[in-house]
Amino acid sequence: MKALVYLGPYRKALEERAKPVMVAPTDAIVKITRTTICGTDLHILKGDVPTCAPGRILGHEGVGIVDAVGTGVTAFKVGDAVLISCISACGKCINCRRQMYSHCTTGGWILGNSIDGTQAEFVRIPHADLSLYAIPAGADEEALVMLSDILPTALECGVLNGKVQPGGTVAIVGSGPIGLAALLTAQFYSPAEVIMIDLDAGRLAVARRFGATATVDSSDGHAAETVLKLTGGLGVDTAIEAVGVPATFELCQQIVAVGGTIANIGVHGVKVDLHLESLWDRNVSITTRLVDTASTPMLLKTLCSHKLDPKPLITHRFKLDQILDAYETFAHAAETHALKVLIEA
Ligand SMILES: NC(=O)c1ccc[n+]([C@@H]2O[C@H](COP(=O)([O-])OP(=O)(O)OC[C@H]3O[C@@H](n4cnc5c(N)ncnc54)[C@H](O)[C@@H]3O)[C@@H](O)[C@H]2O)c1
Ligand SMILES: [Zn+2]
Ligand SMILES: [Zn+2]
């Protein structure tokens, strides 16, 4: 089968690989029909993720058809159409019992990281019963690919941890796929204002189409003042960090209101200063999280009932044998205006 293989920092190739085989009775083999590329795949290619070794097939998002199941799989059978979760979960360990599936002691974020992933014709899914979801009849499979990772991430790490509420004010720092997915899912809770912040005017224009009540181009270095002006000097109840660099976490600390929450989503590679000298008396909370995908069943229902439409996040489509072009397009989003690139296997 064809597969996109990580060969070490800044090196990848589309290679011919053996079809995966079952390792445990709780495994399933899934024939991939659609997958995509995540910002985290680009982090891996920069050498930022040491758990991902050269030789690994990348990808942790996708939909497909069950090709084989182990004797321990009871929820799925050959031929079922399935959504693949970016998080594999046994459902039994101490962390799974707390719905903290991202920290499953024999799973978590392993797909396309410590085991081979979804950017291939077939993938082995461990703990298949809890790591796959049946695709409801009539669901849009392209839109569903957005439920493997980015929508649960934005909802759980950003909107839920950030306690977005009716009438609340929200700022989302970063208008990439994750920030935009946070904008979409924040609207479940009817906040009065959602202010989107980015350096890229193209992405801010998308954010306005997705329902942002205001957008702030932070390239002038005055984003904090602008957000304070927009909120009558109060700041925001929820500041969602969706970039993963020190400047954006610092901005969240400058714009959070008294009693507010900073909800971090971004993957941080370097240390960030915590300004307790200005925050100690402001009753703020700071949250961090790796996506658990505990919200996936709820998101599936909102998708099928058309309360959520993630399809406009898809900007480009490729075939699996063009995946190197898909990576180029995704990696140069400022020029290509790419958000999510869909890959058909
Ligand atoms: N916590 C989790 O479980 C989890 C899961 C998936 C992804 N992530 C992380 O979420 C983050 C966002 O993901 P994405 O795919 O949307 O990334 P992305 O790189 O596509 O988007 C980031 C956006 O931030 C903007 N930006 C960069 N520097 C900025 C600055 N100084 N001020 C304002 N905007 C700035 C960029 O223009 C871009 O639009 C990444 O760090 C990713 O690794 C976390
Ligand atoms: Zn991802
Ligand atoms: Zn577990």
mmCIF file with all atom_site columns, C-alpha atoms in Angstrom, residues 180-272:
data_model
loop_
_atom_site.group_PDB
_atom_site.id
_atom_site.type_symbol
_atom_site.label_atom_id
_atom_site.label_alt_id
_atom_site.label_comp_id
_atom_site.label_asym_id
_atom_site.label_entity_id
_atom_site.label_seq_id
_atom_site.pdbx_PDB_ins_code
_atom_site.Cartn_x
_atom_site.Cartn_y
_atom_site.Cartn_z
_atom_site.occupancy
_atom_site.B_iso_or_equiv
_atom_site.pdbx_formal_charge
_atom_site.auth_seq_id
_atom_site.auth_comp_id
_atom_site.auth_asym_id
_atom_site.auth_atom_id
_atom_site.pdbx_PDB_model_num
ATOM 1  C CA . LEU A 1 180 ? -11.770 28.642 13.710 1.00 0.00 ? 180 LEU A CA 1
ATOM 2  C CA . ALA A 1 181 ? -13.132 25.347 15.071 1.00 0.00 ? 181 ALA A CA 1
ATOM 3  C CA . ALA A 1 182 ? -13.219 27.008 18.515 1.00 0.00 ? 182 ALA A CA 1
ATOM 4  C CA . LEU A 1 183 ? -15.150 29.903 16.950 1.00 0.00 ? 183 LEU A CA 1
ATOM 5  C CA . LEU A 1 184 ? -17.685 27.434 15.474 1.00 0.00 ? 184 LEU A CA 1
ATOM 6  C CA . THR A 1 185 ? -18.170 25.451 18.692 1.00 0.00 ? 185 THR A CA 1
ATOM 7  C CA . ALA A 1 186 ? -18.171 28.529 20.988 1.00 0.00 ? 186 ALA A CA 1
ATOM 8  C CA . GLN A 1 187 ? -21.389 29.512 19.224 1.00 0.00 ? 187 GLN A CA 1
ATOM 9  C CA . PHE A 1 188 ? -23.162 26.477 20.783 1.00 0.00 ? 188 PHE A CA 1
ATOM 10 C CA . TYR A 1 189 ? -23.137 28.540 23.991 1.00 0.00 ? 189 TYR A CA 1
ATOM 11 C CA . SER A 1 190 ? -24.310 31.919 22.582 1.00 0.00 ? 190 SER A CA 1
ATOM 12 C CA . PRO A 1 191 ? -21.500 34.193 23.758 1.00 0.00 ? 191 PRO A CA 1
ATOM 13 C CA . ALA A 1 192 ? -22.265 37.889 23.196 1.00 0.00 ? 192 ALA A CA 1
ATOM 14 C CA . GLU A 1 193 ? -18.919 38.556 21.561 1.00 0.00 ? 193 GLU A CA 1
ATOM 15 C CA . VAL A 1 194 ? -16.228 36.451 19.925 1.00 0.00 ? 194 VAL A CA 1
ATOM 16 C CA . ILE A 1 195 ? -13.132 38.432 18.985 1.00 0.00 ? 195 ILE A CA 1
ATOM 17 C CA . MET A 1 196 ? -10.728 36.600 16.643 1.00 0.00 ? 196 MET A CA 1
ATOM 18 C CA . ILE A 1 197 ? -7.057  37.574 16.615 1.00 0.00 ? 197 ILE A CA 1
ATOM 19 C CA . ASP A 1 198 ? -4.404  36.639 14.028 1.00 0.00 ? 198 ASP A CA 1
ATOM 20 C CA . LEU A 1 199 ? -1.531  38.080 11.988 1.00 0.00 ? 199 LEU A CA 1
ATOM 21 C CA . ASP A 1 200 ? -3.058  36.862 8.717  1.00 0.00 ? 200 ASP A CA 1
ATOM 22 C CA . ALA A 1 201 ? -5.753  39.116 7.225  1.00 0.00 ? 201 ALA A CA 1
ATOM 23 C CA . GLY A 1 202 ? -6.991  36.249 5.030  1.00 0.00 ? 202 GLY A CA 1
ATOM 24 C CA . ARG A 1 203 ? -7.744  34.075 8.041  1.00 0.00 ? 203 ARG A CA 1
ATOM 25 C CA . LEU A 1 204 ? -9.450  36.981 9.833  1.00 0.00 ? 204 LEU A CA 1
ATOM 26 C CA . ALA A 1 205 ? -11.719 37.407 6.793  1.00 0.00 ? 205 ALA A CA 1
ATOM 27 C CA . VAL A 1 206 ? -12.646 33.710 7.104  1.00 0.00 ? 206 VAL A CA 1
ATOM 28 C CA . ALA A 1 207 ? -13.291 34.269 10.829 1.00 0.00 ? 207 ALA A CA 1
ATOM 29 C CA . ARG A 1 208 ? -15.805 37.037 10.039 1.00 0.00 ? 208 ARG A CA 1
ATOM 30 C CA . ARG A 1 209 ? -17.642 34.646 7.694  1.00 0.00 ? 209 ARG A CA 1
ATOM 31 C CA . PHE A 1 210 ? -17.650 32.036 10.496 1.00 0.00 ? 210 PHE A CA 1
ATOM 32 C CA . GLY A 1 211 ? -19.392 34.399 12.935 1.00 0.00 ? 211 GLY A CA 1
ATOM 33 C CA . ALA A 1 212 ? -16.683 36.460 14.666 1.00 0.00 ? 212 ALA A CA 1
ATOM 34 C CA . THR A 1 213 ? -18.199 39.673 16.048 1.00 0.00 ? 213 THR A CA 1
ATOM 35 C CA . ALA A 1 214 ? -14.840 41.464 15.735 1.00 0.00 ? 214 ALA A CA 1
ATOM 36 C CA . THR A 1 215 ? -11.391 40.660 14.346 1.00 0.00 ? 215 THR A CA 1
ATOM 37 C CA . VAL A 1 216 ? -8.042  42.053 15.451 1.00 0.00 ? 216 VAL A CA 1
ATOM 38 C CA . ASP A 1 217 ? -4.909  41.995 13.296 1.00 0.00 ? 217 ASP A CA 1
ATOM 39 C CA . SER A 1 218 ? -2.161  41.648 15.896 1.00 0.00 ? 218 SER A CA 1
ATOM 40 C CA . SER A 1 219 ? 0.701   42.405 13.501 1.00 0.00 ? 219 SER A CA 1
ATOM 41 C CA . ASP A 1 220 ? 0.795   46.041 14.757 1.00 0.00 ? 220 ASP A CA 1
ATOM 42 C CA . GLY A 1 221 ? 1.736   44.856 18.270 1.00 0.00 ? 221 GLY A CA 1
ATOM 43 C CA . HIS A 1 222 ? -1.302  46.600 19.837 1.00 0.00 ? 222 HIS A CA 1
ATOM 44 C CA . ALA A 1 223 ? -3.752  43.685 20.054 1.00 0.00 ? 223 ALA A CA 1
ATOM 45 C CA . ALA A 1 224 ? -4.107  43.905 23.848 1.00 0.00 ? 224 ALA A CA 1
ATOM 46 C CA . GLU A 1 225 ? -5.095  47.596 23.756 1.00 0.00 ? 225 GLU A CA 1
ATOM 47 C CA . THR A 1 226 ? -7.525  46.933 20.900 1.00 0.00 ? 226 THR A CA 1
ATOM 48 C CA . VAL A 1 227 ? -9.245  44.075 22.749 1.00 0.00 ? 227 VAL A CA 1
ATOM 49 C CA . LEU A 1 228 ? -9.506  46.155 25.938 1.00 0.00 ? 228 LEU A CA 1
ATOM 50 C CA . LYS A 1 229 ? -11.045 49.005 23.913 1.00 0.00 ? 229 LYS A CA 1
ATOM 51 C CA . LEU A 1 230 ? -13.530 46.575 22.299 1.00 0.00 ? 230 LEU A CA 1
ATOM 52 C CA . THR A 1 231 ? -14.593 45.320 25.750 1.00 0.00 ? 231 THR A CA 1
ATOM 53 C CA . GLY A 1 232 ? -14.985 48.681 27.487 1.00 0.00 ? 232 GLY A CA 1
ATOM 54 C CA . GLY A 1 233 ? -11.702 48.213 29.338 1.00 0.00 ? 233 GLY A CA 1
ATOM 55 C CA . LEU A 1 234 ? -12.840 44.974 31.008 1.00 0.00 ? 234 LEU A CA 1
ATOM 56 C CA . GLY A 1 235 ? -11.103 42.319 28.941 1.00 0.00 ? 235 GLY A CA 1
ATOM 57 C CA . VAL A 1 236 ? -12.664 38.986 27.999 1.00 0.00 ? 236 VAL A CA 1
ATOM 58 C CA . ASP A 1 237 ? -14.289 36.297 30.149 1.00 0.00 ? 237 ASP A CA 1
ATOM 59 C CA . THR A 1 238 ? -12.583 33.609 28.064 1.00 0.00 ? 238 THR A CA 1
ATOM 60 C CA . ALA A 1 239 ? -9.212  33.945 26.338 1.00 0.00 ? 239 ALA A CA 1
ATOM 61 C CA . ILE A 1 240 ? -8.465  30.900 24.168 1.00 0.00 ? 240 ILE A CA 1
ATOM 62 C CA . GLU A 1 241 ? -4.840  30.394 23.114 1.00 0.00 ? 241 GLU A CA 1
ATOM 63 C CA . ALA A 1 242 ? -4.796  28.553 19.748 1.00 0.00 ? 242 ALA A CA 1
ATOM 64 C CA . VAL A 1 243 ? -1.265  29.154 18.441 1.00 0.00 ? 243 VAL A CA 1
ATOM 65 C CA . GLY A 1 244 ? 1.355   27.716 20.798 1.00 0.00 ? 244 GLY A CA 1
ATOM 66 C CA . VAL A 1 245 ? 3.996   30.481 21.052 1.00 0.00 ? 245 VAL A CA 1
ATOM 67 C CA . PRO A 1 246 ? 4.965   32.683 24.061 1.00 0.00 ? 246 PRO A CA 1
ATOM 68 C CA . ALA A 1 247 ? 3.610   35.928 22.518 1.00 0.00 ? 247 ALA A CA 1
ATOM 69 C CA . THR A 1 248 ? 0.073   34.589 22.212 1.00 0.00 ? 248 THR A CA 1
ATOM 70 C CA . PHE A 1 249 ? -0.076  33.133 25.727 1.00 0.00 ? 249 PHE A CA 1
ATOM 71 C CA . GLU A 1 250 ? 1.215   36.475 27.038 1.00 0.00 ? 250 GLU A CA 1
ATOM 72 C CA . LEU A 1 251 ? -1.510  38.255 25.070 1.00 0.00 ? 251 LEU A CA 1
ATOM 73 C CA . CYS A 1 252 ? -4.117  36.039 26.747 1.00 0.00 ? 252 CYS A CA 1
ATOM 74 C CA . GLN A 1 253 ? -2.772  37.148 30.150 1.00 0.00 ? 253 GLN A CA 1
ATOM 75 C CA . GLN A 1 254 ? -3.147  40.811 29.120 1.00 0.00 ? 254 GLN A CA 1
ATOM 76 C CA . ILE A 1 255 ? -6.743  40.534 27.893 1.00 0.00 ? 255 ILE A CA 1
ATOM 77 C CA . VAL A 1 256 ? -8.385  38.188 30.415 1.00 0.00 ? 256 VAL A CA 1
ATOM 78 C CA . ALA A 1 257 ? -11.045 39.924 32.551 1.00 0.00 ? 257 ALA A CA 1
ATOM 79 C CA . VAL A 1 258 ? -11.363 39.704 36.328 1.00 0.00 ? 258 VAL A CA 1
ATOM 80 C CA . GLY A 1 259 ? -12.853 36.274 37.082 1.00 0.00 ? 259 GLY A CA 1
ATOM 81 C CA . GLY A 1 260 ? -12.032 35.040 33.590 1.00 0.00 ? 260 GLY A CA 1
ATOM 82 C CA . THR A 1 261 ? -10.345 31.938 32.201 1.00 0.00 ? 261 THR A CA 1
ATOM 83 C CA . ILE A 1 262 ? -7.355  31.444 29.955 1.00 0.00 ? 262 ILE A CA 1
ATOM 84 C CA . ALA A 1 263 ? -7.830  28.155 28.095 1.00 0.00 ? 263 ALA A CA 1
ATOM 85 C CA . ASN A 1 264 ? -4.653  26.981 26.410 1.00 0.00 ? 264 ASN A CA 1
ATOM 86 C CA . ILE A 1 265 ? -4.910  24.770 23.315 1.00 0.00 ? 265 ILE A CA 1
ATOM 87 C CA . GLY A 1 266 ? -1.552  25.402 21.603 1.00 0.00 ? 266 GLY A CA 1
ATOM 88 C CA . VAL A 1 267 ? 1.319   22.935 21.756 1.00 0.00 ? 267 VAL A CA 1
ATOM 89 C CA . HIS A 1 268 ? 4.210   24.857 23.349 1.00 0.00 ? 268 HIS A CA 1
ATOM 90 C CA . GLY A 1 269 ? 7.822   23.987 22.587 1.00 0.00 ? 269 GLY A CA 1
ATOM 91 C CA . VAL A 1 270 ? 9.454   26.666 24.765 1.00 0.00 ? 270 VAL A CA 1
ATOM 92 C CA . LYS A 1 271 ? 8.794   28.220 28.191 1.00 0.00 ? 271 LYS A CA 1
ATOM 93 C CA . VAL A 1 272 ? 6.324   31.077 28.640 1.00 0.00 ? 272 VAL A CA 1
#
